[in-house]
Tab-separated table of C-alpha atoms in Angstrom:
chain	number	residue	atom	x	y	z
A	1	MET	CA	18.450	5.254	12.049
A	2	GLN	CA	17.313	8.813	11.385
A	3	ILE	CA	18.958	10.710	8.512
A	4	ALA	CA	18.418	14.481	8.458
A	5	VAL	CA	19.052	16.428	5.238
A	6	LEU	CA	19.446	20.167	5.833
A	7	LEU	CA	17.808	22.592	3.413
A	8	TYR	CA	18.412	26.336	3.261
A	9	ASP	CA	17.714	29.005	0.644
A	10	ARG	CA	19.595	28.426	-2.626
A	11	PHE	CA	21.006	24.986	-1.786
A	12	THR	CA	22.186	22.879	-4.752
A	13	THR	CA	19.592	20.198	-5.422
A	14	LEU	CA	21.751	17.242	-6.473
A	15	ASP	CA	24.031	17.756	-3.437
A	16	ALA	CA	21.039	16.785	-1.312
A	17	VAL	CA	19.131	14.405	-3.586
A	18	GLY	CA	22.088	12.341	-4.863
A	19	PRO	CA	23.046	10.872	-1.484
A	20	TYR	CA	19.425	10.951	-0.292
A	21	GLU	CA	18.295	8.656	-3.110
A	22	LEU	CA	20.773	5.974	-2.040
A	23	LEU	CA	20.744	6.415	1.751
A	24	ALA	CA	16.949	6.448	1.983
A	25	ARG	CA	16.847	2.933	0.492
A	26	MET	CA	18.776	1.505	3.428
A	27	PRO	CA	16.576	-0.903	5.414
A	28	GLY	CA	15.555	0.752	8.676
A	29	ALA	CA	16.447	4.262	7.564
A	30	GLU	CA	14.058	7.132	8.267
A	31	THR	CA	15.012	10.180	6.215
A	32	VAL	CA	13.720	13.664	6.938
A	33	PHE	CA	14.352	16.980	5.193
A	34	VAL	CA	14.728	19.814	7.699
A	35	ALA	CA	14.959	23.605	7.482
A	36	LYS	CA	14.595	26.560	9.831
A	37	GLU	CA	10.881	26.349	9.224
A	38	ALA	CA	8.966	23.439	7.722
A	39	GLY	CA	7.768	24.117	4.184
A	40	PRO	CA	9.144	24.644	0.671
A	41	VAL	CA	12.774	25.745	0.291
A	42	ARG	CA	13.865	27.062	-3.104
A	43	ASN	CA	17.126	25.939	-4.716
A	44	ASP	CA	20.052	27.793	-6.293
A	45	GLN	CA	18.603	27.689	-9.808
A	46	GLY	CA	15.321	29.161	-8.612
A	47	SER	CA	13.332	26.654	-10.644
A	48	LEU	CA	12.695	24.036	-7.955
A	49	ALA	CA	11.592	23.912	-4.334
A	50	LEU	CA	11.923	20.886	-2.047
A	51	VAL	CA	9.647	20.578	0.950
A	52	ALA	CA	11.243	20.396	4.388
A	53	ASP	CA	8.802	18.257	6.341
A	54	ARG	CA	10.224	19.301	9.714
A	55	SER	CA	11.764	22.346	11.349
A	56	LEU	CA	15.239	22.118	12.850
A	57	ALA	CA	13.741	22.202	16.348
A	58	GLU	CA	11.695	19.088	15.587
A	59	VAL	CA	14.760	17.002	14.667
A	60	PRO	CA	17.368	17.598	17.394
A	61	ARG	CA	19.144	14.219	17.407
A	62	PRO	CA	19.512	12.669	13.962
A	63	ASP	CA	21.932	9.758	13.582
A	64	VAL	CA	23.204	11.069	10.252
A	65	VAL	CA	23.445	14.763	9.340
A	66	LEU	CA	23.782	15.636	5.646
A	67	VAL	CA	24.602	19.224	4.626
A	68	PRO	CA	24.373	20.097	0.921
A	69	GLY	CA	26.321	22.966	-0.591
A	70	GLY	CA	25.275	25.830	-2.778
A	71	PRO	CA	26.820	28.797	-4.599
A	72	ASP	CA	25.515	30.966	-1.746
A	73	ALA	CA	26.481	28.661	1.142
A	74	ARG	CA	26.997	31.837	3.149
A	75	VAL	CA	23.211	31.874	3.649
A	76	ALA	CA	23.790	29.032	6.102
A	77	MET	CA	27.351	29.928	7.197
A	78	ASP	CA	26.088	33.242	8.585
A	79	ASP	CA	22.958	31.882	10.235
A	80	PRO	CA	23.405	31.294	14.002
A	81	GLU	CA	20.251	29.172	14.204
A	82	ILE	CA	21.527	26.758	11.561
A	83	LEU	CA	25.027	26.633	13.062
A	84	ASP	CA	23.591	26.013	16.558
A	85	TRP	CA	21.448	23.190	15.223
A	86	LEU	CA	24.466	21.639	13.515
A	87	ARG	CA	26.531	21.747	16.720
A	88	THR	CA	23.681	20.248	18.730
A	89	ALA	CA	22.938	17.527	16.175
A	90	ASP	CA	26.641	16.748	15.820
A	91	ALA	CA	26.984	16.217	19.564
A	92	THR	CA	25.008	12.972	19.281
A	93	SER	CA	25.291	12.046	15.583
A	94	THR	CA	26.926	8.870	14.342
A	95	TRP	CA	27.915	10.519	11.060
A	96	THR	CA	28.167	14.205	10.182
A	97	THR	CA	28.457	14.683	6.429
A	98	SER	CA	28.526	17.293	3.692
A	99	VAL	CA	28.616	17.607	-0.081
A	100	CYS	CA	30.300	20.379	-2.068
A	101	THR	CA	30.361	23.710	-0.194
A	102	GLY	CA	28.376	22.088	2.607
A	103	SER	CA	31.784	21.582	4.249
A	104	LEU	CA	32.148	25.369	4.510
A	105	ILE	CA	29.001	25.309	6.642
A	106	LEU	CA	30.328	22.492	8.845
A	107	ALA	CA	33.608	24.408	9.204
A	108	SER	CA	31.726	27.588	10.101
A	109	ALA	CA	30.030	25.636	12.881
A	110	GLY	CA	33.494	24.683	14.160
A	111	LEU	CA	33.020	20.993	13.397
A	112	LEU	CA	35.983	20.429	11.067
A	113	LYS	CA	38.754	21.812	13.304
A	114	ASP	CA	41.927	19.747	12.750
A	115	ARG	CA	40.023	17.418	10.434
A	116	ARG	CA	40.807	16.166	6.945
A	117	ALA	CA	38.043	17.400	4.618
A	118	THR	CA	37.232	18.543	1.099
A	119	THR	CA	34.833	20.720	-0.911
A	120	HIS	CA	34.093	21.805	-4.500
A	121	TRP	CA	37.397	22.468	-6.325
A	122	LEU	CA	36.417	26.107	-6.849
A	123	ALA	CA	35.925	26.565	-3.083
A	124	PHE	CA	39.323	25.298	-1.855
A	125	ASP	CA	40.455	28.810	-0.862
A	126	GLU	CA	37.242	29.412	1.063
A	127	LEU	CA	37.722	26.194	3.029
A	128	ARG	CA	41.347	27.165	3.733
A	129	ALA	CA	40.142	30.564	4.983
A	130	LEU	CA	38.103	28.661	7.567
A	131	GLY	CA	41.240	26.863	8.768
A	132	VAL	CA	40.703	23.543	6.988
A	133	GLU	CA	43.086	22.293	4.282
A	134	PRO	CA	41.133	20.589	1.442
A	135	THR	CA	42.575	17.184	0.583
A	136	GLY	CA	41.448	17.134	-3.043
A	137	GLU	CA	40.022	13.619	-2.706
A	138	ARG	CA	36.490	12.898	-3.917
A	139	VAL	CA	35.267	11.525	-0.586
A	140	VAL	CA	37.093	12.096	2.715
A	141	PHE	CA	36.477	10.150	5.926
A	142	ASP	CA	37.932	11.476	9.205
A	143	GLY	CA	36.313	9.719	12.123
A	144	LYS	CA	32.604	10.337	11.900
A	145	TYR	CA	33.080	13.344	9.589
A	146	VAL	CA	32.599	12.652	5.904
A	147	THR	CA	32.941	15.365	3.280
A	148	ALA	CA	32.547	15.049	-0.476
A	149	ALA	CA	33.780	17.179	-3.375
A	150	GLY	CA	31.463	18.943	-5.847
A	151	VAL	CA	27.771	18.251	-6.460
A	152	SER	CA	27.658	14.706	-7.926
A	153	SER	CA	30.329	13.337	-5.551
A	154	GLY	CA	27.641	12.933	-2.892
A	155	ILE	CA	26.478	9.796	-4.700
A	156	ASP	CA	29.898	8.180	-4.240
A	157	MET	CA	29.910	9.356	-0.622
A	158	ALA	CA	26.563	7.660	-0.038
A	159	LEU	CA	27.866	4.330	-1.376
A	160	HIS	CA	30.877	4.531	0.950
A	161	LEU	CA	28.585	5.325	3.887
A	162	LEU	CA	26.177	2.510	3.030
A	163	GLY	CA	29.095	0.092	3.089
A	164	ARG	CA	30.211	1.312	6.508
A	165	ILE	CA	26.720	1.409	8.012
A	166	ALA	CA	24.944	-1.535	6.399
A	167	GLY	CA	27.708	-3.611	4.786
A	168	ASP	CA	28.938	-4.283	1.275
A	169	GLU	CA	25.969	-6.357	0.153
A	170	THR	CA	23.414	-3.667	0.969
A	171	ALA	CA	25.599	-1.025	-0.690
A	172	GLN	CA	25.987	-3.170	-3.818
A	173	THR	CA	22.256	-3.896	-3.883
A	174	ILE	CA	21.431	-0.205	-3.782
A	175	GLN	CA	24.046	0.528	-6.461
A	176	LEU	CA	22.406	-2.117	-8.650
A	177	LEU	CA	18.853	-0.870	-8.058
A	178	THR	CA	19.811	2.702	-8.868
A	179	GLU	CA	21.855	1.402	-11.841
A	180	TYR	CA	24.835	3.486	-10.780
A	181	ASP	CA	27.134	2.264	-13.553
A	182	PRO	CA	28.386	5.655	-14.753
A	183	GLN	CA	29.190	6.071	-18.446
A	184	PRO	CA	29.682	9.801	-19.001
A	185	PRO	CA	30.315	10.641	-22.678
A	186	TYR	CA	33.069	13.102	-21.687
A	187	ASP	CA	35.943	12.841	-19.223
A	188	ALA	CA	35.821	16.397	-17.922
A	189	GLY	CA	34.621	15.886	-14.362
A	190	SER	CA	37.638	17.275	-12.508
A	191	PRO	CA	40.053	20.173	-13.049
A	192	GLU	CA	42.808	17.619	-13.783
A	193	LYS	CA	40.769	16.044	-16.596
A	194	ALA	CA	38.744	18.879	-18.133
A	195	PRO	CA	40.083	20.897	-21.090
A	196	ALA	CA	42.623	23.389	-19.714
A	197	ALA	CA	40.883	26.374	-21.294
A	198	ILE	CA	37.636	25.635	-19.462
A	199	VAL	CA	39.423	25.206	-16.133
A	200	ALA	CA	41.419	28.432	-16.627
A	201	HIS	CA	38.251	30.302	-17.517
A	202	TRP	CA	36.656	29.254	-14.251
A	203	ARG	CA	39.719	29.776	-12.107
A	204	GLY	CA	39.705	33.289	-13.536
A	205	GLY	CA	36.301	33.824	-12.043
A	206	LYS	CA	34.395	34.355	-15.262
A	207	VAL	CA	31.056	32.716	-14.787
A	208	PRO	CA	29.050	31.720	-17.860
A	209	VAL	CA	27.330	28.860	-16.028
A	210	ARG	CA	26.716	28.824	-12.285
A	211	GLU	CA	29.040	26.922	-9.963
A	212	GLY	CA	26.523	25.286	-7.622
B	1	MET	CA	14.494	26.651	-24.490
B	2	GLN	CA	11.852	25.438	-22.060
B	3	ILE	CA	12.476	22.131	-20.256
B	4	ALA	CA	9.478	20.547	-18.514
B	5	VAL	CA	10.020	17.885	-15.857
B	6	LEU	CA	6.888	15.838	-15.171
B	7	LEU	CA	6.032	14.940	-11.582
B	8	TYR	CA	3.388	12.461	-10.468
B	9	ASP	CA	2.684	10.653	-7.196
B	10	ARG	CA	5.516	8.329	-6.134
B	11	PHE	CA	8.032	9.347	-8.819
B	12	THR	CA	11.691	8.466	-8.129
B	13	THR	CA	13.519	11.628	-7.092
B	14	LEU	CA	16.949	11.128	-8.678
B	15	ASP	CA	15.329	10.201	-12.020
B	16	ALA	CA	14.090	13.790	-12.157
B	17	VAL	CA	16.784	15.675	-10.245
B	18	GLY	CA	19.863	14.025	-11.813
B	19	PRO	CA	19.243	15.281	-15.351
B	20	TYR	CA	17.588	18.459	-14.047
B	21	GLU	CA	20.730	19.515	-12.183
B	22	LEU	CA	22.779	19.404	-15.395
B	23	LEU	CA	20.210	20.563	-17.966
B	24	ALA	CA	19.109	23.559	-15.894
B	25	ARG	CA	22.662	24.945	-16.028
B	26	MET	CA	22.521	25.261	-19.797
B	27	PRO	CA	22.666	28.927	-20.820
B	28	GLY	CA	19.225	30.023	-21.990
B	29	ALA	CA	17.385	27.097	-20.423
B	30	GLU	CA	14.181	27.695	-18.502
B	31	THR	CA	13.264	24.634	-16.466
B	32	VAL	CA	9.836	24.067	-14.970
B	33	PHE	CA	8.464	21.204	-12.888
B	34	VAL	CA	4.902	20.328	-13.888
B	35	ALA	CA	2.147	18.095	-12.496
B	36	LYS	CA	-1.599	17.682	-12.915
B	37	GLU	CA	-1.992	20.434	-10.368
B	38	ALA	CA	0.654	22.872	-9.209
B	39	GLY	CA	1.919	22.172	-5.691
B	40	PRO	CA	3.917	19.566	-3.767
B	41	VAL	CA	4.186	16.051	-5.221
B	42	ARG	CA	5.448	13.297	-2.929
B	43	ASN	CA	8.059	10.782	-4.081
B	44	ASP	CA	8.267	6.989	-3.989
B	45	GLN	CA	10.056	6.867	-0.633
B	46	GLY	CA	7.412	9.077	0.981
B	47	SER	CA	10.053	11.176	2.692
B	48	LEU	CA	10.331	14.020	0.182
B	49	ALA	CA	8.021	16.250	-1.846
B	50	LEU	CA	9.098	18.397	-4.794
B	51	VAL	CA	7.016	21.403	-5.736
B	52	ALA	CA	5.527	21.509	-9.222
B	53	ASP	CA	5.413	25.232	-9.984
B	54	ARG	CA	2.977	24.814	-12.879
B	55	SER	CA	0.068	22.615	-13.873
B	56	LEU	CA	0.213	20.597	-17.084
B	57	ALA	CA	-2.255	22.969	-18.702
B	58	GLU	CA	0.072	25.908	-18.080
B	59	VAL	CA	2.981	24.301	-19.972
B	60	PRO	CA	1.573	22.971	-23.254
B	61	ARG	CA	4.600	23.371	-25.542
B	62	PRO	CA	7.921	22.652	-23.818
B	63	ASP	CA	10.979	22.185	-26.020
B	64	VAL	CA	12.234	19.309	-23.881
B	65	VAL	CA	9.983	16.855	-22.025
B	66	LEU	CA	11.560	14.796	-19.221
B	67	VAL	CA	9.611	11.915	-17.665
B	68	PRO	CA	11.050	10.289	-14.520
B	69	GLY	CA	10.216	6.735	-13.526
B	70	GLY	CA	9.024	5.249	-10.308
B	71	PRO	CA	8.192	1.848	-8.815
B	72	ASP	CA	4.534	2.760	-9.337
B	73	ALA	CA	4.834	4.256	-12.824
B	74	ARG	CA	1.341	2.929	-13.413
B	75	VAL	CA	0.081	6.005	-11.562
B	76	ALA	CA	0.971	7.933	-14.712
B	77	MET	CA	0.515	5.117	-17.257
B	78	ASP	CA	-3.168	4.858	-16.327
B	79	ASP	CA	-3.858	8.589	-16.179
B	80	PRO	CA	-5.502	9.902	-19.375
B	81	GLU	CA	-4.769	13.518	-18.443
B	82	ILE	CA	-1.038	12.849	-18.144
B	83	LEU	CA	-0.962	10.765	-21.345
B	84	ASP	CA	-2.884	13.450	-23.251
B	85	TRP	CA	-0.466	16.109	-22.062
B	86	LEU	CA	2.500	13.981	-23.144
B	87	ARG	CA	1.040	13.481	-26.625
B	88	THR	CA	0.314	17.200	-26.972
B	89	ALA	CA	3.727	18.261	-25.666
B	90	ASP	CA	5.450	15.694	-27.869
B	91	ALA	CA	3.746	17.058	-30.973
B	92	THR	CA	5.920	20.185	-30.787
B	93	SER	CA	8.872	19.114	-28.604
B	94	THR	CA	12.459	19.082	-29.816
B	95	TRP	CA	13.361	16.257	-27.418
B	96	THR	CA	11.095	13.806	-25.598
B	97	THR	CA	13.014	11.971	-22.880
B	98	SER	CA	12.624	9.573	-19.980
B	99	VAL	CA	14.623	7.967	-17.192
B	100	CYS	CA	14.057	4.487	-15.729
B	101	THR	CA	10.405	3.370	-15.925
B	102	GLY	CA	9.526	6.763	-17.381
B	103	SER	CA	9.793	5.002	-20.749
B	104	LEU	CA	6.807	2.838	-19.776
B	105	ILE	CA	4.827	6.060	-19.494
B	106	LEU	CA	6.033	7.316	-22.889
B	107	ALA	CA	5.163	3.914	-24.371
B	108	SER	CA	1.716	4.028	-22.769
B	109	ALA	CA	1.155	7.363	-24.499
B	110	GLY	CA	2.018	5.652	-27.795
B	111	LEU	CA	5.182	7.669	-28.299
B	112	LEU	CA	7.718	4.829	-28.569
B	113	LYS	CA	6.030	2.785	-31.302
B	114	ASP	CA	8.729	1.216	-33.529
B	115	ARG	CA	11.414	3.076	-31.574
B	116	ARG	CA	14.627	1.869	-29.951
B	117	ALA	CA	14.357	2.503	-26.207
B	118	THR	CA	15.340	1.265	-22.767
B	119	THR	CA	14.252	1.239	-19.124
B	120	HIS	CA	15.334	-0.058	-15.678
B	121	TRP	CA	16.713	-3.606	-16.069
B	122	LEU	CA	13.972	-4.960	-13.790
B	123	ALA	CA	11.281	-3.458	-16.063
B	124	PHE	CA	12.394	-4.963	-19.405
B	125	ASP	CA	9.372	-7.311	-19.514
B	126	GLU	CA	6.984	-4.467	-18.803
B	127	LEU	CA	8.429	-2.436	-21.680
B	128	ARG	CA	8.152	-5.484	-23.970
B	129	ALA	CA	4.520	-5.880	-22.934
B	130	LEU	CA	3.963	-2.376	-24.291
B	131	GLY	CA	5.409	-3.415	-27.656
B	132	VAL	CA	8.887	-1.902	-27.237
B	133	GLU	CA	12.038	-4.060	-27.149
B	134	PRO	CA	14.537	-2.700	-24.574
B	135	THR	CA	18.024	-2.324	-26.023
B	136	GLY	CA	19.894	-2.744	-22.748
B	137	GLU	CA	22.069	0.325	-23.429
B	138	ARG	CA	22.457	2.978	-20.750
B	139	VAL	CA	21.238	5.852	-22.952
B	140	VAL	CA	19.322	5.332	-26.198
B	141	PHE	CA	18.770	7.990	-28.874
B	142	ASP	CA	16.196	7.366	-31.603
B	143	GLY	CA	15.437	10.583	-33.417
B	144	LYS	CA	14.170	13.042	-30.841
B	145	TYR	CA	13.331	10.260	-28.373
B	146	VAL	CA	15.911	9.655	-25.666
B	147	THR	CA	15.441	7.017	-22.987
B	148	ALA	CA	17.802	6.131	-20.144
B	149	ALA	CA	18.159	3.014	-17.988
B	150	GLY	CA	17.663	2.980	-14.192
B	151	VAL	CA	17.653	5.978	-11.849
B	152	SER	CA	21.218	7.384	-12.008
B	153	SER	CA	21.536	6.909	-15.785
B	154	GLY	CA	19.629	10.148	-16.282
B	155	ILE	CA	22.824	12.029	-15.429
B	156	ASP	CA	24.643	10.415	-18.355
B	157	MET	CA	21.605	11.107	-20.557
B	158	ALA	CA	21.743	14.781	-19.628
B	159	LEU	CA	25.411	15.038	-20.635
B	160	HIS	CA	24.642	13.459	-24.010
B	161	LEU	CA	21.744	15.860	-24.500
B	162	LEU	CA	23.808	18.883	-23.492
B	163	GLY	CA	26.360	17.922	-26.116
B	164	ARG	CA	23.697	17.660	-28.811
B	165	ILE	CA	21.872	20.843	-27.810
B	166	ALA	CA	24.649	23.164	-26.674
B	167	GLY	CA	27.882	21.548	-27.878
B	168	ASP	CA	30.774	19.686	-26.298
B	169	GLU	CA	32.282	22.658	-24.494
B	170	THR	CA	29.100	23.507	-22.606
B	171	ALA	CA	28.572	19.849	-21.733
B	172	GLN	CA	32.168	19.536	-20.477
B	173	THR	CA	31.842	22.770	-18.505
B	174	ILE	CA	28.729	21.501	-16.751
B	175	GLN	CA	30.384	18.128	-16.084
B	176	LEU	CA	33.306	19.993	-14.490
B	177	LEU	CA	31.113	22.286	-12.384
B	178	THR	CA	29.065	19.372	-11.068
B	179	GLU	CA	32.322	17.406	-10.594
B	180	TYR	CA	30.840	14.409	-12.354
B	181	ASP	CA	33.967	12.275	-12.144
B	182	PRO	CA	32.377	9.095	-10.776
B	183	GLN	CA	34.420	6.928	-8.431
B	184	PRO	CA	32.013	4.381	-6.963
B	185	PRO	CA	33.678	2.123	-4.374
B	186	TYR	CA	31.878	-0.926	-5.803
B	187	ASP	CA	31.339	-2.100	-9.377
B	188	ALA	CA	27.812	-3.418	-8.955
B	189	GLY	CA	25.821	-0.931	-11.019
B	190	SER	CA	24.401	-3.323	-13.620
B	191	PRO	CA	23.091	-6.893	-13.587
B	192	GLU	CA	26.171	-7.932	-15.598
B	193	LYS	CA	28.530	-6.551	-12.941
B	194	ALA	CA	26.751	-7.042	-9.601
B	195	PRO	CA	27.268	-10.203	-7.534
B	196	ALA	CA	25.164	-12.959	-9.116
B	197	ALA	CA	23.356	-13.764	-5.862
B	198	ILE	CA	22.043	-10.219	-5.546
B	199	VAL	CA	20.856	-10.160	-9.156
B	200	ALA	CA	19.149	-13.556	-8.803
B	201	HIS	CA	17.452	-12.435	-5.619
B	202	TRP	CA	15.944	-9.456	-7.418
B	203	ARG	CA	15.035	-11.300	-10.586
B	204	GLY	CA	13.148	-13.642	-8.261
B	205	GLY	CA	11.035	-10.739	-7.156
B	206	LYS	CA	12.016	-10.700	-3.510
B	207	VAL	CA	12.194	-7.095	-2.497
B	208	PRO	CA	14.264	-6.151	0.563
B	209	VAL	CA	15.016	-2.675	-0.795
B	210	ARG	CA	12.703	-0.824	-3.149
B	211	GLU	CA	13.366	-0.794	-6.887
B	212	GLY	CA	12.537	2.842	-7.691
């Protein structure tokens, strides 16, 4: 089973690495990071580059496609070469997946038409503008299309996928080995739970810390 | 505030990227990935390389040191150049931190003597052999030394650190923007919670999926 993780300029790192860390541990999985050209691709923060080992052309038929988001997802949404690769890969994929604003890229490629999907809570209007109504769930399955909410939700998505692909025991084993027993010291991880003032500040578009 | 993330051959990716994703969003933070030599460093799975933008020598006095673990942490534990850098950086750091078996590396550098600390649950004996009793907590603070349990626990560590460094509101804001509202579909993230047969299998040292 080949898993291809798409990289493009200014992607959000944890969107890609969260699910990668879990999926890559699946017995029989071969994971490959791909980009328009093989080589380092710099992230949204500017302080880290991940190496794409293969170009898009070298990985035409992955079994699983994983598209991370980023605050500048338009880099990929406006790139015909990336959208063409997504459509081609999707034609034969078993699972086509995204994290955060990665779903805007899938929608731009025409792959989420009439599908249930989600994205980062700050990008709901952008997903709607592409003709897809965000469900607001953390992980959304619709056939072979799986979309996750913001950044860290990709880890939950990966556990769901592992269960579907490899069964509960493998998923539980990988949860145990990555000690995914979350104990955040705050309960502010969604707009329903975070302090209202912080949510209002962000809905107002004032940006002290980057969205990602 | 300069945050240095140490890379070495066969590090575990999420150990580094989980806390990085949150800490790098802190206003005023400058994050830099460092290794013995600048350039790509390949991870434990073999399928991904992260680029260290700076050599150890170029980053002698970070404010925060972050050491990821890996199934082959001995790569770093046995490397005098890495241990020397850790001791030098620690002499002036505000926070010295690790995730997973990264604490074995800190202990090898002599930095956890008489400290409370933790590591991946499968590495408790190795930490004891270095003279440090693992507490079994998910995140352990002892003065400026902060150690986290396995792989994904670094995300919780980062939230704790953000609260201490930048205050609750910044930590909550970053939790909201990364949508860290965990909803794992299984409750198998610790040896106390996972199915007993899986835990026994791993305690017995049979390794169908890699520890990391």
